[in-house]
Structure formats: C-alpha cells, structure tokens
mmCIF file of C-alpha atoms in Angstrom:
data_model
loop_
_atom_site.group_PDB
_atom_site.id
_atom_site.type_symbol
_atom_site.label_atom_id
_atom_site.label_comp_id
_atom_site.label_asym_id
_atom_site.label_seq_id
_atom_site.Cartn_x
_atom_site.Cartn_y
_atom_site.Cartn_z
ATOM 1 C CA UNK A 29 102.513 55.436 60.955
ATOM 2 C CA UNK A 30 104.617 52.195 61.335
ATOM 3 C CA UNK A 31 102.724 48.796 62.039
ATOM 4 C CA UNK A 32 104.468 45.282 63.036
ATOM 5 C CA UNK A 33 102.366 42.455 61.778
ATOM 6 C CA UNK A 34 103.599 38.557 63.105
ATOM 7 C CA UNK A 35 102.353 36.198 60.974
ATOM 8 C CA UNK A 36 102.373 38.321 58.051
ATOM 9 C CA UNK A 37 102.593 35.904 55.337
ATOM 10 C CA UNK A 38 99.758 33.732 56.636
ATOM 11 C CA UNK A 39 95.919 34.299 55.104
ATOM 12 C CA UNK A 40 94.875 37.754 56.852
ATOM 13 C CA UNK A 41 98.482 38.926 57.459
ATOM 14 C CA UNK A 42 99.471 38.983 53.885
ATOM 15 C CA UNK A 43 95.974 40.542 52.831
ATOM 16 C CA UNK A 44 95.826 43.018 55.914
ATOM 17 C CA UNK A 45 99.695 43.737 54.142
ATOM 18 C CA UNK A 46 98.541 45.021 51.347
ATOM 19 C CA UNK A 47 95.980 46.944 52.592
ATOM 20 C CA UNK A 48 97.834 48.749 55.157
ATOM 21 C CA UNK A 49 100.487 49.841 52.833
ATOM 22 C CA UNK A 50 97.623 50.887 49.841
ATOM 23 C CA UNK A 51 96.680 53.267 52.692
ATOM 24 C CA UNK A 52 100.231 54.519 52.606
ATOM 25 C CA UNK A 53 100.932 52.737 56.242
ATOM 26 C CA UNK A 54 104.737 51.571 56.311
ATOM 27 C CA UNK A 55 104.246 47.557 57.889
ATOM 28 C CA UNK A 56 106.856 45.852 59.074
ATOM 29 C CA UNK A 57 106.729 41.769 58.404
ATOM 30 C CA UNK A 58 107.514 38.965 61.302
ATOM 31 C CA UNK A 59 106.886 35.702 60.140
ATOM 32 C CA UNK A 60 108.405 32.377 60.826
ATOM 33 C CA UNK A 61 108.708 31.811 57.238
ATOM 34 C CA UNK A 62 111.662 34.680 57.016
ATOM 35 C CA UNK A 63 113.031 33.076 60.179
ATOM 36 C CA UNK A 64 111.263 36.332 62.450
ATOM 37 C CA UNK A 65 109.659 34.131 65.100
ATOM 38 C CA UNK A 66 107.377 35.288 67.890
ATOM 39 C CA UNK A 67 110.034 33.075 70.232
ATOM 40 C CA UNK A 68 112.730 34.914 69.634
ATOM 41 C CA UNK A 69 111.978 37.728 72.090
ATOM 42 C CA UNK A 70 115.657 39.771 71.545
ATOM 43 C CA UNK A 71 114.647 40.061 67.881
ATOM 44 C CA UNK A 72 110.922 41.071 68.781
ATOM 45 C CA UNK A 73 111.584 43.938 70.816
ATOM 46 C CA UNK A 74 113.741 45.059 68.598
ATOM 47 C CA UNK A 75 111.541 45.598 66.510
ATOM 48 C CA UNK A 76 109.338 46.877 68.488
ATOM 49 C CA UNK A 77 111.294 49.912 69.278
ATOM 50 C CA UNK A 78 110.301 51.356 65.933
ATOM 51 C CA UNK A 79 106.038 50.688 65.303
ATOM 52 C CA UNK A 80 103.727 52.323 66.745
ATOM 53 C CA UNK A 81 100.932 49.333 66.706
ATOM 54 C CA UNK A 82 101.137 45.122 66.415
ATOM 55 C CA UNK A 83 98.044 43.470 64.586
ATOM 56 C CA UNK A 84 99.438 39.862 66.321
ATOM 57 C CA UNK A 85 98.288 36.631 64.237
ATOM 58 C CA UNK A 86 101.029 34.828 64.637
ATOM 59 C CA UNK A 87 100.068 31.335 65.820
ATOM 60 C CA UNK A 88 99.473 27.487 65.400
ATOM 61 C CA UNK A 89 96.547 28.560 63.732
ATOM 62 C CA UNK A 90 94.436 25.101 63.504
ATOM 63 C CA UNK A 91 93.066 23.099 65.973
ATOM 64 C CA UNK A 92 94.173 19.967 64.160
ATOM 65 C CA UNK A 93 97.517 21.358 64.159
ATOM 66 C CA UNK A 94 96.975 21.707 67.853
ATOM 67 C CA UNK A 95 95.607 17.966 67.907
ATOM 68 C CA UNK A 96 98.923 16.803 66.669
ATOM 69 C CA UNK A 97 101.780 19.051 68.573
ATOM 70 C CA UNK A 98 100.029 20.346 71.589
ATOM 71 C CA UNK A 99 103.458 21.501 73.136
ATOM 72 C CA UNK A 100 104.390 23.655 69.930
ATOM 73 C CA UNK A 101 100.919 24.869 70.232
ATOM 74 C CA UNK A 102 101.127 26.339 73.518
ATOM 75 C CA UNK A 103 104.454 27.654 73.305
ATOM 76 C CA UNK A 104 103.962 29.558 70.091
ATOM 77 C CA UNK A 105 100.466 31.113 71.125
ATOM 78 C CA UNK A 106 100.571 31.607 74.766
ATOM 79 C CA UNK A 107 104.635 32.177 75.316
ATOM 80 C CA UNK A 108 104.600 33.929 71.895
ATOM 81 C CA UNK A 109 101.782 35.934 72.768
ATOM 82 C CA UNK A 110 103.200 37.322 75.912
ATOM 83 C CA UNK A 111 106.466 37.841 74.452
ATOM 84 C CA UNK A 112 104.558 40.852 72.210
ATOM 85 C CA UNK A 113 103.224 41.889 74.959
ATOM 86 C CA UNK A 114 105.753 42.190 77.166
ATOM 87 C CA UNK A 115 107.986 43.755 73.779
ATOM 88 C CA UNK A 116 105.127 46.140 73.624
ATOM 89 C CA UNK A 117 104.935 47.358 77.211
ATOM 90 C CA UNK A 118 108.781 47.612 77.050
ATOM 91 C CA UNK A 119 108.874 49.763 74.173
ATOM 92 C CA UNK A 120 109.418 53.418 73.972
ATOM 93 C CA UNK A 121 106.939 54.179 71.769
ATOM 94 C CA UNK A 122 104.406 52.631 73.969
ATOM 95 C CA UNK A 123 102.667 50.524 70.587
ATOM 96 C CA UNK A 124 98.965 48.970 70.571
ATOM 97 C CA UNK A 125 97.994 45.727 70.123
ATOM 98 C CA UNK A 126 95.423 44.045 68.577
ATOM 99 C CA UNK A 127 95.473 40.459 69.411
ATOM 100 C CA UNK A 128 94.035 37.856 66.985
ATOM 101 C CA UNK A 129 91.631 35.523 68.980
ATOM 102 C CA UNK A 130 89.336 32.531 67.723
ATOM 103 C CA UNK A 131 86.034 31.569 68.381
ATOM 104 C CA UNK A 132 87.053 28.156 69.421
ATOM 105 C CA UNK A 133 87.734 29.523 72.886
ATOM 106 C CA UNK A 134 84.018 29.443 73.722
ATOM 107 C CA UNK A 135 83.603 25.911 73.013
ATOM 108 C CA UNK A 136 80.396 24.180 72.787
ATOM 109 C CA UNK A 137 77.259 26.901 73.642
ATOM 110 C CA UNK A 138 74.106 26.134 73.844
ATOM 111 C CA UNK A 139 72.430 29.568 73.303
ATOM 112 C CA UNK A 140 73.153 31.067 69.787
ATOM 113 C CA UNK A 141 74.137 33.499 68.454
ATOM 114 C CA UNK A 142 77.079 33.520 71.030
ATOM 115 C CA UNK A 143 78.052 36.628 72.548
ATOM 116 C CA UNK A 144 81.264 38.244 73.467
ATOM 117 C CA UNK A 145 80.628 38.102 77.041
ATOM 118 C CA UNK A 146 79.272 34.116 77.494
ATOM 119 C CA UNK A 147 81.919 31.975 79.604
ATOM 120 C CA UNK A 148 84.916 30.693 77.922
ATOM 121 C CA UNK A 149 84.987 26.926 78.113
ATOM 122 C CA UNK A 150 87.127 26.203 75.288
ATOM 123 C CA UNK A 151 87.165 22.022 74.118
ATOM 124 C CA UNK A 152 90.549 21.674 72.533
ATOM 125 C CA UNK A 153 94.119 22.244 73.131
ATOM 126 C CA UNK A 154 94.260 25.290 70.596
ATOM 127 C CA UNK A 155 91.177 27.059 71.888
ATOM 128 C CA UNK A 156 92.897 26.571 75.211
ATOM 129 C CA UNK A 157 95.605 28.304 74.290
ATOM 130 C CA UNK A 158 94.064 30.481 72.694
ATOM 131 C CA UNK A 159 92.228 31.771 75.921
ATOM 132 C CA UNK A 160 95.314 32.026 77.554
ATOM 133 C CA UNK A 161 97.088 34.031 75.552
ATOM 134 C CA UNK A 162 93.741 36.455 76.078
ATOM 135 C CA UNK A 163 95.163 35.856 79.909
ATOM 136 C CA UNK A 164 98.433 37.449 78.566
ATOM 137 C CA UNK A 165 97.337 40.651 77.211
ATOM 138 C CA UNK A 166 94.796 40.992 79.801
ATOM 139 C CA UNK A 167 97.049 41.097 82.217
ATOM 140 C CA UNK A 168 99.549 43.350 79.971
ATOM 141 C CA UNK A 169 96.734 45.870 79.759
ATOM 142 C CA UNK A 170 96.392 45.712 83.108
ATOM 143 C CA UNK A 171 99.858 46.826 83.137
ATOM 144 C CA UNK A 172 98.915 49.741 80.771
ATOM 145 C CA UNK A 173 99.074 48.245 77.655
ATOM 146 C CA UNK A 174 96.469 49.616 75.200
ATOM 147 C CA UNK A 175 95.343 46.190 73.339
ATOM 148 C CA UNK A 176 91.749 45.338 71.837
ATOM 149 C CA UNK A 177 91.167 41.459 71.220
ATOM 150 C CA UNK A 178 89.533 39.957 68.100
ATOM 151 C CA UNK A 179 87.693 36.413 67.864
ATOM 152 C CA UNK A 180 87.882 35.152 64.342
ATOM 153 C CA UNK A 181 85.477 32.214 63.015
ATOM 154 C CA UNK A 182 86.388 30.324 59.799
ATOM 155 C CA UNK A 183 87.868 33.236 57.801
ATOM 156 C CA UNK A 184 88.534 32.322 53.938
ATOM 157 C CA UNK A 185 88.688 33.916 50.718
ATOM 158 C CA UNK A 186 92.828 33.150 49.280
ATOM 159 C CA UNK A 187 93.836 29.891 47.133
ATOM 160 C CA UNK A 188 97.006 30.616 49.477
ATOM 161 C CA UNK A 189 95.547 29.248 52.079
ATOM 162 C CA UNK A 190 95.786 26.046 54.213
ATOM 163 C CA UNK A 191 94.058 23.695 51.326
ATOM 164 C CA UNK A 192 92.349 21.220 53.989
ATOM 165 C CA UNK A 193 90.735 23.850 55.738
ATOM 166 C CA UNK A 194 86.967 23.333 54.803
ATOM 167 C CA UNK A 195 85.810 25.990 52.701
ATOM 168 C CA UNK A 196 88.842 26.363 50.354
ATOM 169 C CA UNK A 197 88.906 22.358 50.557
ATOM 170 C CA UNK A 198 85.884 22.584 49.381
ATOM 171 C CA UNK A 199 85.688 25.306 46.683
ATOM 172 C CA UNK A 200 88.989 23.818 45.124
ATOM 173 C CA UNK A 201 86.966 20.428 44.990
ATOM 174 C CA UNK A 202 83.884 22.589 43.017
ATOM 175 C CA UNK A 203 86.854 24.476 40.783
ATOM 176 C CA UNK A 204 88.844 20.927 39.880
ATOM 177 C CA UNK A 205 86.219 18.309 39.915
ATOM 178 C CA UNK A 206 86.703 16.505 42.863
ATOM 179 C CA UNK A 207 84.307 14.857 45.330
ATOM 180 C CA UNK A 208 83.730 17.115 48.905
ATOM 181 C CA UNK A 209 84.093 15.288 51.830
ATOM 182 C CA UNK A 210 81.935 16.788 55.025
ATOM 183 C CA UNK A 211 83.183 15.661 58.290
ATOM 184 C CA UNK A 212 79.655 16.536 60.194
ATOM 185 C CA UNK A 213 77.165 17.551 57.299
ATOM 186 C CA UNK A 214 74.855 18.853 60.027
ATOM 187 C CA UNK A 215 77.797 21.069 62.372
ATOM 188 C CA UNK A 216 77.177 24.616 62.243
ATOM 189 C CA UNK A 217 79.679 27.671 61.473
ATOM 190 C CA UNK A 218 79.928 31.268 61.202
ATOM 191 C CA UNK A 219 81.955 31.699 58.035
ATOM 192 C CA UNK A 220 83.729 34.989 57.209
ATOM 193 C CA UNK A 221 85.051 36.166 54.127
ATOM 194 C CA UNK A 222 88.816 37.615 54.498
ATOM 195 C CA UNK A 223 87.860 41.407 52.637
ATOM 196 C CA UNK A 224 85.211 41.757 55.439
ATOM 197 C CA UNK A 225 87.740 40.766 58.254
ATOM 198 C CA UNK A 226 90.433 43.084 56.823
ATOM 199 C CA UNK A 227 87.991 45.858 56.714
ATOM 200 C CA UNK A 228 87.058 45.247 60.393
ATOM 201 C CA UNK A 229 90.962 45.122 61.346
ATOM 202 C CA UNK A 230 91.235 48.373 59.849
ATOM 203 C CA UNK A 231 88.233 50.263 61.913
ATOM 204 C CA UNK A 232 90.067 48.527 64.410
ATOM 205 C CA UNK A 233 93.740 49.795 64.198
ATOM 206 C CA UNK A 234 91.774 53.492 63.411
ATOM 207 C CA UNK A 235 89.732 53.507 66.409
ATOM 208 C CA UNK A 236 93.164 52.396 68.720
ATOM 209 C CA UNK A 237 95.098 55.076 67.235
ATOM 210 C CA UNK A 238 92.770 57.991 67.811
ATOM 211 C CA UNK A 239 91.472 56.598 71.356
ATOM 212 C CA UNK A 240 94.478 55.064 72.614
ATOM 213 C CA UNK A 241 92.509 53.375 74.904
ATOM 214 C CA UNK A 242 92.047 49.721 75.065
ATOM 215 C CA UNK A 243 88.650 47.751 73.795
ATOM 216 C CA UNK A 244 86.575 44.645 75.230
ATOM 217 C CA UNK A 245 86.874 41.545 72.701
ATOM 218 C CA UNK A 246 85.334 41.892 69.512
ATOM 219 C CA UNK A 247 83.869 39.409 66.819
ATOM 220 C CA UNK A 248 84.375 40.086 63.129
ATOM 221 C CA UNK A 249 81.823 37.349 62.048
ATOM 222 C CA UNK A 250 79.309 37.334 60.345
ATOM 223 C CA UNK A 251 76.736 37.152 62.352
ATOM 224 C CA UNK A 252 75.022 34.232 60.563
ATOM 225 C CA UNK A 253 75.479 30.186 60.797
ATOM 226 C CA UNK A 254 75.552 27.591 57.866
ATOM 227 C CA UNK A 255 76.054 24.058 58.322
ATOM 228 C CA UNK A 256 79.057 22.165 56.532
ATOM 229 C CA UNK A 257 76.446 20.353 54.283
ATOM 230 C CA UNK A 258 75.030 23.684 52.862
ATOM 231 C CA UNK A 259 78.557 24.948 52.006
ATOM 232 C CA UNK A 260 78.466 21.901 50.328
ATOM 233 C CA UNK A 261 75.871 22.103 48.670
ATOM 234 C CA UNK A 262 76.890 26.014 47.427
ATOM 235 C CA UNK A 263 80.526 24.560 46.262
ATOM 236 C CA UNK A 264 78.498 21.633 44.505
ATOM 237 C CA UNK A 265 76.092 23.872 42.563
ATOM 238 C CA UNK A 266 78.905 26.347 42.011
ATOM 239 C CA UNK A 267 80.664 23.027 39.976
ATOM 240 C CA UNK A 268 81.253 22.946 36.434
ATOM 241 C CA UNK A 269 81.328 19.504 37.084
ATOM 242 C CA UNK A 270 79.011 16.195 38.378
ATOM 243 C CA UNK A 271 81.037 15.980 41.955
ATOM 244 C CA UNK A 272 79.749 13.863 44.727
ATOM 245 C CA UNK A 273 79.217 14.869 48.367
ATOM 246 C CA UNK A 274 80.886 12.066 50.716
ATOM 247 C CA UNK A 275 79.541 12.583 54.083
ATOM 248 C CA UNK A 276 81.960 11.302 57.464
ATOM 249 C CA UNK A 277 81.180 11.771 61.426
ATOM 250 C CA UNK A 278 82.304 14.440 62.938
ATOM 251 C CA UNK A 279 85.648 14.778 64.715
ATOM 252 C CA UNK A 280 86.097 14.582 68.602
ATOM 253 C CA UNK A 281 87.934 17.268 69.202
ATOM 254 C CA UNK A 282 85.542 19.759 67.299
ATOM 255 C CA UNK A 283 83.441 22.157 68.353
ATOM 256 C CA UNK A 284 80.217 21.696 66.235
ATOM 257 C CA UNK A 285 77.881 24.645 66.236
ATOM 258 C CA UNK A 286 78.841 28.132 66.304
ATOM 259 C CA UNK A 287 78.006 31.984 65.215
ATOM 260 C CA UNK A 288 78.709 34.917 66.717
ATOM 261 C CA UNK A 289 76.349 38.163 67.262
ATOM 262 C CA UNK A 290 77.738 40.679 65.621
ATOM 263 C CA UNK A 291 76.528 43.864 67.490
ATOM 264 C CA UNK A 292 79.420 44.982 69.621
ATOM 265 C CA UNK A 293 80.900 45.248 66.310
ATOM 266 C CA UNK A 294 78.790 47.366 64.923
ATOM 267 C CA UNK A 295 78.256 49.647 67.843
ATOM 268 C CA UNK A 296 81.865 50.189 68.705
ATOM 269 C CA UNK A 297 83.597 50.308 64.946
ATOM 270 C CA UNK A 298 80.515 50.473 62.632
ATOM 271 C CA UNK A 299 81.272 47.148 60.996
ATOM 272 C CA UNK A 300 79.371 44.322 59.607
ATOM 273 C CA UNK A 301 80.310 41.786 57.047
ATOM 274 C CA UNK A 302 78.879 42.291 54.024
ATOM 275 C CA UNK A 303 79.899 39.274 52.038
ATOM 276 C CA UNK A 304 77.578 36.291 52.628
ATOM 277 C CA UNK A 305 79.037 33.073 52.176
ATOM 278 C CA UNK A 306 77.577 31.936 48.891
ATOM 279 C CA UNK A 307 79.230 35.441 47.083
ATOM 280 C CA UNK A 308 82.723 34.543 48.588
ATOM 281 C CA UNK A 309 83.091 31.025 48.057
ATOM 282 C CA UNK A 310 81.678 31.873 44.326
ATOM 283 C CA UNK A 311 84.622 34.242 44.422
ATOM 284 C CA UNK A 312 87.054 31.534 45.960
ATOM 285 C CA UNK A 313 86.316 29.344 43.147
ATOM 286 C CA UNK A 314 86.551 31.246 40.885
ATOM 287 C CA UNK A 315 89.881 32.243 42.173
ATOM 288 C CA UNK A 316 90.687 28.401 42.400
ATOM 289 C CA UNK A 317 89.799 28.141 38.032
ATOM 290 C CA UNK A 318 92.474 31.073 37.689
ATOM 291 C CA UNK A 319 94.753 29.677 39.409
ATOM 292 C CA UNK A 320 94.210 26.058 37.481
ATOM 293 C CA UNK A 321 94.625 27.874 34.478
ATOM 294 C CA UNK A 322 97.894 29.718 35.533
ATOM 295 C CA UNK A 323 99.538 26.824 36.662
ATOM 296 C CA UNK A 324 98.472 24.682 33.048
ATOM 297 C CA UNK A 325 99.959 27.454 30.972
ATOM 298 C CA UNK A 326 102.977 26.955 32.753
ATOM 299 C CA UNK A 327 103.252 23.164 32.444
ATOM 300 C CA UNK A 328 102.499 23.956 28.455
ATOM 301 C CA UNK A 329 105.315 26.120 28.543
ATOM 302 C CA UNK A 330 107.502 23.924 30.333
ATOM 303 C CA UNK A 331 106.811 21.148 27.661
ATOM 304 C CA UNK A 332 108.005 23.965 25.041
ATOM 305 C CA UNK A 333 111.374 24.363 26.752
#
C-alpha cells in the first residue's frame, strides 16, 4: 500500500509519517516546505498516479493565520483542497481521501457536546474555508470519489509545533519558567492529544481500504471540554517553577466554547481518545525539559569549539 500525505511535515503529518511506515506502509511526502504545494496541480496528480489513498492536511492551519492573510487562506484550503480532489478522481488508481477538517466550522453552539450533524455556521475566515473545502469533496464524492472527512479540535502533543498555539505555549511556559498568558480564562475547548488522533487516522485509512466506500464526517476529540484557565492551571502545577497566570479578554474572531461528542467515532471505527489532557500536557512538558536540555548541551559544546 502507497499513501500521499500533503502537509506531511506539519504536527499530525509528520507523526501519522512515522506511523504509517512502522506499519510497513510506503508514504509519499507533499509539503510546502520541500517546495510540493497543494497549488501546483501538474505536480499533484502526478503524484497521484501512484497512491492508493491521500490523508489531506495540508492547509493554513490557524485561524489567526487566517485573521492575517485571508486570501492565502482560501486559496490554499479551498482551491488546494479541490485540486486533491479533482487529482484523485482523475487518477487511475481511483485513491481515497480522507480530508482533514476543524471544528471551527461549527462556530459558536449553544447545545454541547456538539454533534457531527448540528448546522455549520462557521465565525472566521479559516473555519469558512474550511467548510468549503468540505463543499469540495462533497461534491467530488458525489462524483464517485470515496472520501471520509475528519473535524479536528486543538490537537497537541510535539515541541515541533506552532509555539503560540495554546497548549504547547503553555506547557513550554510550565517547562522554562515563564508566565502563561490566557486570552479568555473562562473559553471552553475540546483538547486532543496527537497519539490519540493518529490512532483514529489509522482506523480510518483501515476502514476506507477494506470498504471502499465513503464515510459521514467524523470527530476525533475527545469528547470532553476544559476551559483555557484549567489548562492553566495543569501547566502551572506541572511547573518546577513559581510562574504567574496573566489573564487577557478574549479575541473577536474566536470561537469560545467547544467539545465534540464522540460517539460516531466510536460506533463506526471503535475509537476513543484515551489520553486526557492533564497526562498529555504532563507528557508535552516533559518533552519541552528534554528538549531544553538538548539544546544547552549543545550551546556547552559550542563554547568548547
């Protein structure tokens, strides 16, 4: 089995990566960073001549990223997104797709925990791209593409991620000493830990490949909420040091309470996360103090040069 993965050096490409190819799964990398962009359509069916699945994450993958270039936004995840499926539906081999979706295209709901099937009113331009690119491979399955669609919410768990992004902002705070700064102490979250989403990506790609038939959307979540001033309060405990907790109003163009219900999951791929927050942000930090330490013994040896 041969598997394309775009955005395979970001946070659950480059873990999803490994896994895959531990499972002796050949993968085949697209990522902007090696100059394989999801724009470049020639080059992406190409490629897709050879898989015979797509896990697609590729994206502007932030919705303050969104915020600040709306227009590369859109283009990347919408125009992107239906140039894999169009490669996909072109291709010989007749490939899968899972597409990588995000739970800000619900927006603000008032009932939770939100369901798969609520209506999508997402508040910001990257949730709103985000639904449209569901538009795209809707309408490629429609065409006969097989496809399954997953909503992510607030996966972590890698020091190589984006460092502002809360919870690593926050357990490298608790791993260096520095103050945490919660922009909406009292917003809500469902917060997923990156070994739990792989797992679920996994059940994912097995069910598509014996089925070959294509799946309603799917949340890998974990089911439960915590607000931004418990996770905190967990990086704060989990602190070798006295840090402070510097509270700020929320942002306007956030969404502010969310979790997902995890059921469908469960029914249709068995799968449930089964790392609670507290256990993987002790793990991220952790990660963070290695990491410290890694990067000191090479300024000592540096100085020894």
């Amino acid at each position: 089995m041969k598997i394309l993965i775009t955005g395979s050096k970001g946070l659950i490409g480059s873990a999803l990566k490994l896994t895959l190819q531990s499972l002796q799964i050949d993968v085949v990398e697209f990522d902007i960073s090696s100059s394989r962009d999801i724009l470049d359509a020639n080059l992406l069916f190409s490629e897709m001549e050879q898989v015979d699945g797509v896990v697609h994450l590729a994206a502007v993958s932030r919705v303050i990223d969104g915020e600040k270039k709306p227009k590369l936004c859109w283009k990347t995840n919408v125009e992107g997104t239906r140039n894999v499926a169009e490669a996909a539906l072109a291709s010989p081999k007749q490939p899968w797709v899972i597409y990588a979706s995000s739970r800000e295209v619900y927006g603000e709901q008032k009932e939770l925990p939100v369901k798969e099937s609520v209506a999508l009113r997402p508040m910001n331009i990257y949730g709103e791209s985000k639904l449209e690119a569901e538009n795209r491979i809707a309408l490629a399955q429609e065409k006969g593409l097989t496809a399954a669609i997953v909503r992510f919410s607030n996966v972590f768990g890698s020091v190589h991620d984006h460092p502002d992004r809360v919870v690593p902002a926050f357990c490298r705070a608790a791993a260096e000493g520095s103050d945490l700064r919660v922009d909406g102490s009292n917003n809500m979250f469902d917060f997923t830990y990156l070994e739990d989403v792989v797992q679920g990506v996994i059940s994912l790609i097995r069910l598509l490949m014996r089925t070959k038939e294509s799946l309603p959307p799917i949340h890998l979540t974990s089911g439960t909420g915590a607000t931004l001033g418990e996770i905190a309060q967990i990086a704060r405990e989990a602190s070798y040091y006295p840090i402070s907790i510097i509270e700020k109003p929320s942002r306007s163009f956030d969404v502010s309470r969310f979790y997902g219900d995890a059921a469908r999951a469960k029914t249709i791929l068995n799968w449930k996360a089964r790392v609670p927050v507290e256990e993987g942000m002790q793990r991220l930090i952790n990660q963070y103090r290695i990491f410290f330490h890694s990067l000191q013994g090479e300024e000592i040896e540096k100085t020894h040069i």
